[in-house]
Tab-separated table of C-alpha atoms in Angstrom:
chain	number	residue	atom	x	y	z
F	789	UNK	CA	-67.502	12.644	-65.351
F	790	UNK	CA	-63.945	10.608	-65.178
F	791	UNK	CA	-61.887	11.096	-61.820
F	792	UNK	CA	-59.888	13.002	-64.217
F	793	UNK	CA	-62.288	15.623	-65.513
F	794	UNK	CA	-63.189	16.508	-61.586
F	795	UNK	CA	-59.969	17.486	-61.256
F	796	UNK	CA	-59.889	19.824	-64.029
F	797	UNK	CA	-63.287	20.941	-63.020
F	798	UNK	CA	-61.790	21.681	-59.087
F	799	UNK	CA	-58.550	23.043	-60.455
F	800	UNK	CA	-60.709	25.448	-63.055
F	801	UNK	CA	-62.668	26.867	-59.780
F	802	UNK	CA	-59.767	27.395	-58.079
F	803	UNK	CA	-57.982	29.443	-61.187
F	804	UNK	CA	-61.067	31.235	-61.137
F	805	UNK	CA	-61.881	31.567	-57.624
F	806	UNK	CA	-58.422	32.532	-57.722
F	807	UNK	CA	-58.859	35.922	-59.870
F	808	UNK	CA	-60.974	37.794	-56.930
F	809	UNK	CA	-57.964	37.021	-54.945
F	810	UNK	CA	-54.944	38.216	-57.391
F	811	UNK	CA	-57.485	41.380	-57.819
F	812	UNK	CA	-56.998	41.872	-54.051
F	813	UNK	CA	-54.057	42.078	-54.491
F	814	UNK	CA	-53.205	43.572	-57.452
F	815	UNK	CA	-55.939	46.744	-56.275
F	816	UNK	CA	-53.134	48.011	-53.536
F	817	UNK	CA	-50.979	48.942	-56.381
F	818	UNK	CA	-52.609	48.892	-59.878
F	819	UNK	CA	-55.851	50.839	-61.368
F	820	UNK	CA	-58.440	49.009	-62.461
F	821	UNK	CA	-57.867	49.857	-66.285
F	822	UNK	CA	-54.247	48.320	-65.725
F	823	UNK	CA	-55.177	45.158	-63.919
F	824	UNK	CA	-57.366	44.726	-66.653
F	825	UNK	CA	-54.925	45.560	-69.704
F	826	UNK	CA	-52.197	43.421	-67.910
F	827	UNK	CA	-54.747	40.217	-67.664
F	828	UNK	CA	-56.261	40.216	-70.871
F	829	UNK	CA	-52.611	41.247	-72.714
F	830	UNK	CA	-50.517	38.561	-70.986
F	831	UNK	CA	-53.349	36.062	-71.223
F	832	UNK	CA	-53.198	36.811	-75.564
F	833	UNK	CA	-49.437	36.376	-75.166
F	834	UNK	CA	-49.608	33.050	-73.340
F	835	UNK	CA	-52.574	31.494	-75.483
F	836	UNK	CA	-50.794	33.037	-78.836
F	837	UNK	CA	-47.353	30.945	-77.928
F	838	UNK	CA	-48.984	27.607	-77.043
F	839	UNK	CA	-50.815	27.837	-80.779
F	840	UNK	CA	-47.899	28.290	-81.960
F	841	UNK	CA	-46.414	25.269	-79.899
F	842	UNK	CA	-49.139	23.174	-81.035
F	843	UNK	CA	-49.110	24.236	-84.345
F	844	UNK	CA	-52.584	25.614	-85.289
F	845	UNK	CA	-53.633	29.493	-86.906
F	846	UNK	CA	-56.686	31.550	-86.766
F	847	UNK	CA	-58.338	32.043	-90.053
F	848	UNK	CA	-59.144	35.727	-89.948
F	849	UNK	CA	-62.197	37.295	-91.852
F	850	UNK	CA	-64.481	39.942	-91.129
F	851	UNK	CA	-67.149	37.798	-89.971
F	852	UNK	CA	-64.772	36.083	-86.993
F	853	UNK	CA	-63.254	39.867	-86.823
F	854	UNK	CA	-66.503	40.819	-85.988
F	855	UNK	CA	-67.346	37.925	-83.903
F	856	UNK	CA	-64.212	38.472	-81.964
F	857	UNK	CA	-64.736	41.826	-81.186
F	858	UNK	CA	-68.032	41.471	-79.824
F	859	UNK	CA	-67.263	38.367	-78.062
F	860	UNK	CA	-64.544	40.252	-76.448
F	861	UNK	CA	-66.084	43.356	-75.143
F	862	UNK	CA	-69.024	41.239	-73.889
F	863	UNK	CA	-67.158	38.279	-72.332
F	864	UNK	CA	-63.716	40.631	-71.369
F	865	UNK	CA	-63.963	44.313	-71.597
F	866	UNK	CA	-66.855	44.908	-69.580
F	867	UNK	CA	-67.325	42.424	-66.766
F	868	UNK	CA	-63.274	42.285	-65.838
F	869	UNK	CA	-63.675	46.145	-65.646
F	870	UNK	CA	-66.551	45.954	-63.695
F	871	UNK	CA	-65.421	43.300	-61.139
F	872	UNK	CA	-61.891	44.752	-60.548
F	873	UNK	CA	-63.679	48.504	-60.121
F	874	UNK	CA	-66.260	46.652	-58.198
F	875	UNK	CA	-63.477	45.271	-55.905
F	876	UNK	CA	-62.214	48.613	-54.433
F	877	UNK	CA	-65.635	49.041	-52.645
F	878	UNK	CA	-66.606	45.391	-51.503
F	879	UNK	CA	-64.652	42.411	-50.452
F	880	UNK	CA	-63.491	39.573	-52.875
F	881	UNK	CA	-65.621	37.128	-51.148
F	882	UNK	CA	-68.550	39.063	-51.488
F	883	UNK	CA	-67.565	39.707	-55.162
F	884	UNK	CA	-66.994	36.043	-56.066
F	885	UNK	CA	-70.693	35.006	-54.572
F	886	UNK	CA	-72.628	37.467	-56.603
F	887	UNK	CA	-70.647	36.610	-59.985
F	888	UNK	CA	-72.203	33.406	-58.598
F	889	UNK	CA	-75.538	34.600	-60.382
F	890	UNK	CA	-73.940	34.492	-63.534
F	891	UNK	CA	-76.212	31.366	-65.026
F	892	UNK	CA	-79.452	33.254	-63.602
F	893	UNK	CA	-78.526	36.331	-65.845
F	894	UNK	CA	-77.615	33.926	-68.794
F	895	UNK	CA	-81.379	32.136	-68.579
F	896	UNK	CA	-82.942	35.301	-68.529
F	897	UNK	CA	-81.185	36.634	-71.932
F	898	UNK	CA	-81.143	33.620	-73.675
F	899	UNK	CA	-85.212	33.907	-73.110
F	900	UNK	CA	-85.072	37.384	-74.610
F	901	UNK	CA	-83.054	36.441	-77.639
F	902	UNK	CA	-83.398	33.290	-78.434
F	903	UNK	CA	-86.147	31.076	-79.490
F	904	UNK	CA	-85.458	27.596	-78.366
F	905	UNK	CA	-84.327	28.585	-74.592
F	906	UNK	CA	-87.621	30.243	-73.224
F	907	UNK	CA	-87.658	30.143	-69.507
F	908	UNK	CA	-90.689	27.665	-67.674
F	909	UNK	CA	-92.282	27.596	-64.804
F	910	UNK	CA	-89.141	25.776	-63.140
F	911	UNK	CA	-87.002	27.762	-64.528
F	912	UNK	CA	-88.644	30.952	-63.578
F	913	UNK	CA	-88.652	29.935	-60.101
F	914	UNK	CA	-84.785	28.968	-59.767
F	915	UNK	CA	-84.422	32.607	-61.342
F	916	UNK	CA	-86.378	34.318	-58.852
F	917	UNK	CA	-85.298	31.974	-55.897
F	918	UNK	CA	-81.841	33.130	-56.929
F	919	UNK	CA	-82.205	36.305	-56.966
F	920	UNK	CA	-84.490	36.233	-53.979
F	921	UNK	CA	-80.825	35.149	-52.516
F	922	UNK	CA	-78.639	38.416	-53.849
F	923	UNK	CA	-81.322	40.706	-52.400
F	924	UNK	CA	-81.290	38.623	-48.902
F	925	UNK	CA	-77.115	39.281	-49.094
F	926	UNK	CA	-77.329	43.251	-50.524
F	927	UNK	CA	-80.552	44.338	-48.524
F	928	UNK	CA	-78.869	42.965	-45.452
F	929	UNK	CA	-75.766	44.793	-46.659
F	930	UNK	CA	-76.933	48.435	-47.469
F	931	UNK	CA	-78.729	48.424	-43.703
F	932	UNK	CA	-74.567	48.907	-42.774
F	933	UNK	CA	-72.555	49.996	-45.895
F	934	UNK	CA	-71.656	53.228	-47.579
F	935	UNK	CA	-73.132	54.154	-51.153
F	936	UNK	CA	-69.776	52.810	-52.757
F	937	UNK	CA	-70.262	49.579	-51.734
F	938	UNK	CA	-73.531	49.519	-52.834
F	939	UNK	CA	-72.250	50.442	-56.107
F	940	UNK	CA	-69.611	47.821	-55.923
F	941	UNK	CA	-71.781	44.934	-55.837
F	942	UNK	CA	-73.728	46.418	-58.400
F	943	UNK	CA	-70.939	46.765	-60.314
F	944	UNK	CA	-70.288	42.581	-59.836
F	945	UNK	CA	-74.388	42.128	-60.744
F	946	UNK	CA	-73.686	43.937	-64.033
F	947	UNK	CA	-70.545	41.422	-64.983
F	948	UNK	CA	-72.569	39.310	-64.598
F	949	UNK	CA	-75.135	40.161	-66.759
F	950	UNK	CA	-72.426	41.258	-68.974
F	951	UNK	CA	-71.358	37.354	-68.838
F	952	UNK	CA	-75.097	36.259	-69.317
F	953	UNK	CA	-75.058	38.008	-73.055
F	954	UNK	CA	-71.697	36.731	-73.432
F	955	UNK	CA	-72.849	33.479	-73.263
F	956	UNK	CA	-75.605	33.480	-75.808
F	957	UNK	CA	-73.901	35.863	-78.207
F	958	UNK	CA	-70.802	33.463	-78.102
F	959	UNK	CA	-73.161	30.502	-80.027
F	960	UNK	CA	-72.849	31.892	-82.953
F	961	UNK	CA	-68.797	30.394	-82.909
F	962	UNK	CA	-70.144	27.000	-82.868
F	963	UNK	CA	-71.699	28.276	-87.085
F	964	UNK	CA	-68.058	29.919	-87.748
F	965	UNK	CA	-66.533	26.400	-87.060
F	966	UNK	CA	-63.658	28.406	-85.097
F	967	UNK	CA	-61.527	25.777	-83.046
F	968	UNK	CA	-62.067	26.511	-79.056
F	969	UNK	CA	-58.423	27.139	-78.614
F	970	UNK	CA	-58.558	30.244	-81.338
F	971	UNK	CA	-61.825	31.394	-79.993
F	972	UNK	CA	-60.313	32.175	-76.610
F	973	UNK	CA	-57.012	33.715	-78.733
F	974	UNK	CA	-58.633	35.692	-80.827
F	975	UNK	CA	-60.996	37.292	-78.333
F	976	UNK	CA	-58.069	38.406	-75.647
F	977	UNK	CA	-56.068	39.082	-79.213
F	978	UNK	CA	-58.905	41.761	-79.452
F	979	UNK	CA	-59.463	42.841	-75.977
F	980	UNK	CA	-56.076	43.496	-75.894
F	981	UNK	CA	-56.574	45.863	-78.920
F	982	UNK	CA	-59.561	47.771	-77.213
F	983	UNK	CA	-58.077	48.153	-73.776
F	984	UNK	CA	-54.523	48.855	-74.403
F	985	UNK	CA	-54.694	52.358	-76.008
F	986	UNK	CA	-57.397	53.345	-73.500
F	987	UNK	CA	-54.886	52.196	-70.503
F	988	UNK	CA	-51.791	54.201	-72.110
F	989	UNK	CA	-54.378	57.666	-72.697
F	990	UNK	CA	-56.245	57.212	-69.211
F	991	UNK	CA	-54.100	55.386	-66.448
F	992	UNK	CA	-49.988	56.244	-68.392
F	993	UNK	CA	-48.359	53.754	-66.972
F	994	UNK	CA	-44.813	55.046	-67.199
F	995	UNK	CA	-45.743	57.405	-64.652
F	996	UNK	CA	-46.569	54.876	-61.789
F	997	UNK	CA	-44.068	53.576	-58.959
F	998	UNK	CA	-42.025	50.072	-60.349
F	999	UNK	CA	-44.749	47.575	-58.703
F	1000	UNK	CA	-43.577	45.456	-56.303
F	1001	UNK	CA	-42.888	41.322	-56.717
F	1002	UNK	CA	-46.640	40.793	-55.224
F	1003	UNK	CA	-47.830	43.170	-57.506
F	1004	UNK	CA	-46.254	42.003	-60.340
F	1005	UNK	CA	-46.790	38.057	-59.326
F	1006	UNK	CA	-50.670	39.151	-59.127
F	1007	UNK	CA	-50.497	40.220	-62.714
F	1008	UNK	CA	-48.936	37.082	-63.634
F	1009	UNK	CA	-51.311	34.977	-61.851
F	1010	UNK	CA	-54.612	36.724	-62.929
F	1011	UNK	CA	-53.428	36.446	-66.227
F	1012	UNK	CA	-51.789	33.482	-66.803
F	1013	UNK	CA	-53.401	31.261	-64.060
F	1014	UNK	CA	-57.128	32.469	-64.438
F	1015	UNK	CA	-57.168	33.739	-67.550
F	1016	UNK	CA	-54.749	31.141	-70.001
F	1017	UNK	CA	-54.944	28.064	-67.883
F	1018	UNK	CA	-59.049	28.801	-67.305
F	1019	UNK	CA	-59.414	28.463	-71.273
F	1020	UNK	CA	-57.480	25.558	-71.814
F	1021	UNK	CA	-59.534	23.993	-68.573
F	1022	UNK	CA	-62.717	25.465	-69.673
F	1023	UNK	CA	-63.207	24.392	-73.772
F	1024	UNK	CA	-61.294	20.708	-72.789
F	1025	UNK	CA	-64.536	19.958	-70.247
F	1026	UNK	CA	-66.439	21.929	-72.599
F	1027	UNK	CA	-66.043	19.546	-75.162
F	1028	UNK	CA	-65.602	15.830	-73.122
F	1029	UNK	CA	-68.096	16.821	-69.946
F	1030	UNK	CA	-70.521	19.168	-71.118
F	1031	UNK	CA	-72.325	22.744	-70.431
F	1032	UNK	CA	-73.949	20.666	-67.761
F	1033	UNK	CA	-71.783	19.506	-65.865
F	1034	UNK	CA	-69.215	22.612	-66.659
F	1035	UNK	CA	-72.307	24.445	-64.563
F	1036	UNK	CA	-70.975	22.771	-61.467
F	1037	UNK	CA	-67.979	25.668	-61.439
F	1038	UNK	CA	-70.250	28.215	-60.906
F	1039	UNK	CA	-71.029	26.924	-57.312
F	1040	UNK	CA	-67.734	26.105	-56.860
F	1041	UNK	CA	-66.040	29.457	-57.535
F	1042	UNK	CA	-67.302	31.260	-54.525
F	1043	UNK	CA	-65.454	27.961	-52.222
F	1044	UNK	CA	-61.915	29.061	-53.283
F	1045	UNK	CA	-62.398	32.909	-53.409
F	1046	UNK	CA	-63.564	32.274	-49.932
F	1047	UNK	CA	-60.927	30.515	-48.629
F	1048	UNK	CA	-58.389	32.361	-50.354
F	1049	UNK	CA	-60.249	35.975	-48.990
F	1050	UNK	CA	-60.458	35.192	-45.838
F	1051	UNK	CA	-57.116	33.103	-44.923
F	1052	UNK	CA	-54.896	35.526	-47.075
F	1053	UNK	CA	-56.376	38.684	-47.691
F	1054	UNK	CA	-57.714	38.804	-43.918
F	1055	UNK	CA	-61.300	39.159	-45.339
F	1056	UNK	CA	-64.616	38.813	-43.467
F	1057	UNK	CA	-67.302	36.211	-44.029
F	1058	UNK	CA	-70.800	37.938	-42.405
F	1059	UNK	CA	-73.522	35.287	-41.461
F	1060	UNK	CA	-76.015	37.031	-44.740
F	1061	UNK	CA	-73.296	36.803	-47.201
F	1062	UNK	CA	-73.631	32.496	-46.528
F	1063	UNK	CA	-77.401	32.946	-46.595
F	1064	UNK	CA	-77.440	34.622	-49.979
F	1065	UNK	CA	-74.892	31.818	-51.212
F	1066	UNK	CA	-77.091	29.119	-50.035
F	1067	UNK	CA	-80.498	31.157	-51.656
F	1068	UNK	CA	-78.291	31.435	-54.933
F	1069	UNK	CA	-77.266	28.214	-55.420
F	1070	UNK	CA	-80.830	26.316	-54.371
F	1071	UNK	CA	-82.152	28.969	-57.243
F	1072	UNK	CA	-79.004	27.496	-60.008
F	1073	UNK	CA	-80.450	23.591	-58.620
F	1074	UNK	CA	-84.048	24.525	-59.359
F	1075	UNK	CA	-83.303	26.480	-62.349
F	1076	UNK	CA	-81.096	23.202	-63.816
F	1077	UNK	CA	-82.811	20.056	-61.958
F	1078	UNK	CA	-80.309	18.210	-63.899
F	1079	UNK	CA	-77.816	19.240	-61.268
F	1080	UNK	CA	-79.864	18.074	-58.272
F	1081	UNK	CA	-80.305	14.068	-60.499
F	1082	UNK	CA	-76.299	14.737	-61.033
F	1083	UNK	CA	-75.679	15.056	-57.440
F	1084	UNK	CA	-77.748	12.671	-56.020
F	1085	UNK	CA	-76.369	9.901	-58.719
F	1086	UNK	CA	-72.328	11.235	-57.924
F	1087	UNK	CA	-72.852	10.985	-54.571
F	1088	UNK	CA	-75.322	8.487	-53.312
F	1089	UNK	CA	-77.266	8.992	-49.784
């Protein structure tokens, strides 16, 4: 990669990273169904204008309607739900290292459903060494934790799994020939449109206190910092670095959540949550050995 596209790859962790930290925030005031609504409704808003800006349309048909929709309950709906819920009950750096296992979760469904991504012997191995590393962090965990926070980072394990069928459901936008830019659009467009009525009937947000400037400037920032900017970040590497190298975020992520938990939210770092991080990501290496050649040809011994 160009000394530009690292940047874009360390500024997309950061945006990213950056979510478990506005969700910190955001919790002390918001419900999870409104956090949700706000980032995925702002986030359409923002993407919607700069098409606009830049001139370009989505070509609408029930195929891409369809598309959307499923794209955006897979990829949106469920795993933001999940991960904000799941942050009530565990801390955000705990939350950010087992989203970590997102590309574990991804291997494993694209070798249930598809045929030209079967998992081998490697591959197997980085799966299991991986997971070997979020049952290191959770069994170490439930020895000293309530059943809620159990449940929370179950909650997290299911995003990501939610992410994992995301990502091989969302192939079938490369046949619809659907520019990156109205991909992202259209599926907020349509998150939006599931989550929105569901936040008015459940949470009635005219009822709650006026939020205060953090809680409003959380909103902002999960939605238009790691939500917009992410997606503009995310298809431009996408398309000039590569799913490979794009992979490199996912070990990245859990570097800014941490700093930002534990500097600004006052969050704890415990001695098994850094030993199921460093089990996780030597299962992502083995599972991709590409990213071990990467590494050692970046950054020479």
């Amino acid at each position: 990669m160009t000394g530009f596209e690292w940047m874009l790859l360390v500024i997309l962790s950061v945006v990213w990273g950056g979510s478990f930290f506005f969700n910190g925030i955001a919790l002390r005031e918001f419900p999870t169904l409104s956090i949700v609504t706000a980032r995925v409704g702002l986030a359409a808003l923002a993407l919607l204008f700069l098409m606009k800006m830049l001139g370009q349309g989505i070509q609408l048909n029930r195929q891409i309607l369809k598309a959307f929709f499923g794209m955006s309950f897979l990829n949106n709906v469920v795993p933001f739900s999940l991960i904000v819920w799941g942050q009530q009950h565990i801390a955000s750096v705990v939350a950010s290292i087992l989203n970590a296992t997102t590309p574990l979760f991804t291997m494993l469904v694209a070798h249930w459903f598809t045929t030209d991504e079967k998992i081998n012997p490697r591959r197997l191995l980085g799966v299991l060494t991986g997971m070997g590393g979020v049952g290191l962090m959770m069994g170490l965990d439930s020895m000293e934790s309530s059943g809620f926070h159990l449940l929370g980072q179950s909650a997290i394990l299911l995003a990501a799994f939610s992410y994992g069928l995301a990502g091989v459901y969302g192939k079938r936008f490369a046949q619809l020939e659907i520019p990156s830019l109205a991909t992202a659009t259209g599926q907020l467009c349509a998150s939006s449109m599931i989550l929105l009525p569901l936040n008015l009937w459940i949470d009635q947000p005219w009822t709650m206190a006026i939020p205060s400037i953090e809680g409003m400037g959380s909103l902002l920032g999960i939605a238009l910092l790691s939500t917009a900017l992410a997606y503009v970040i995310y298809f431009r590497l996408l398309k000039t670095a590569g799913a490979m190298n794009l992979l490199l975020v996912t070990l990245l992520i859990p570097v800014s959540a941490i700093i930002l938990g534990v500097f600004l939210l006052d969050e704890s770092l415990e001695p098994q949550h850094l030993y199921g991080m460093a089990v996780t990501s030597l299962g992502l290496l083995i599972m991709d050995w590409r990213l071990l050649q990467f590494f050692r040809k970046t950054f020479p011994a």
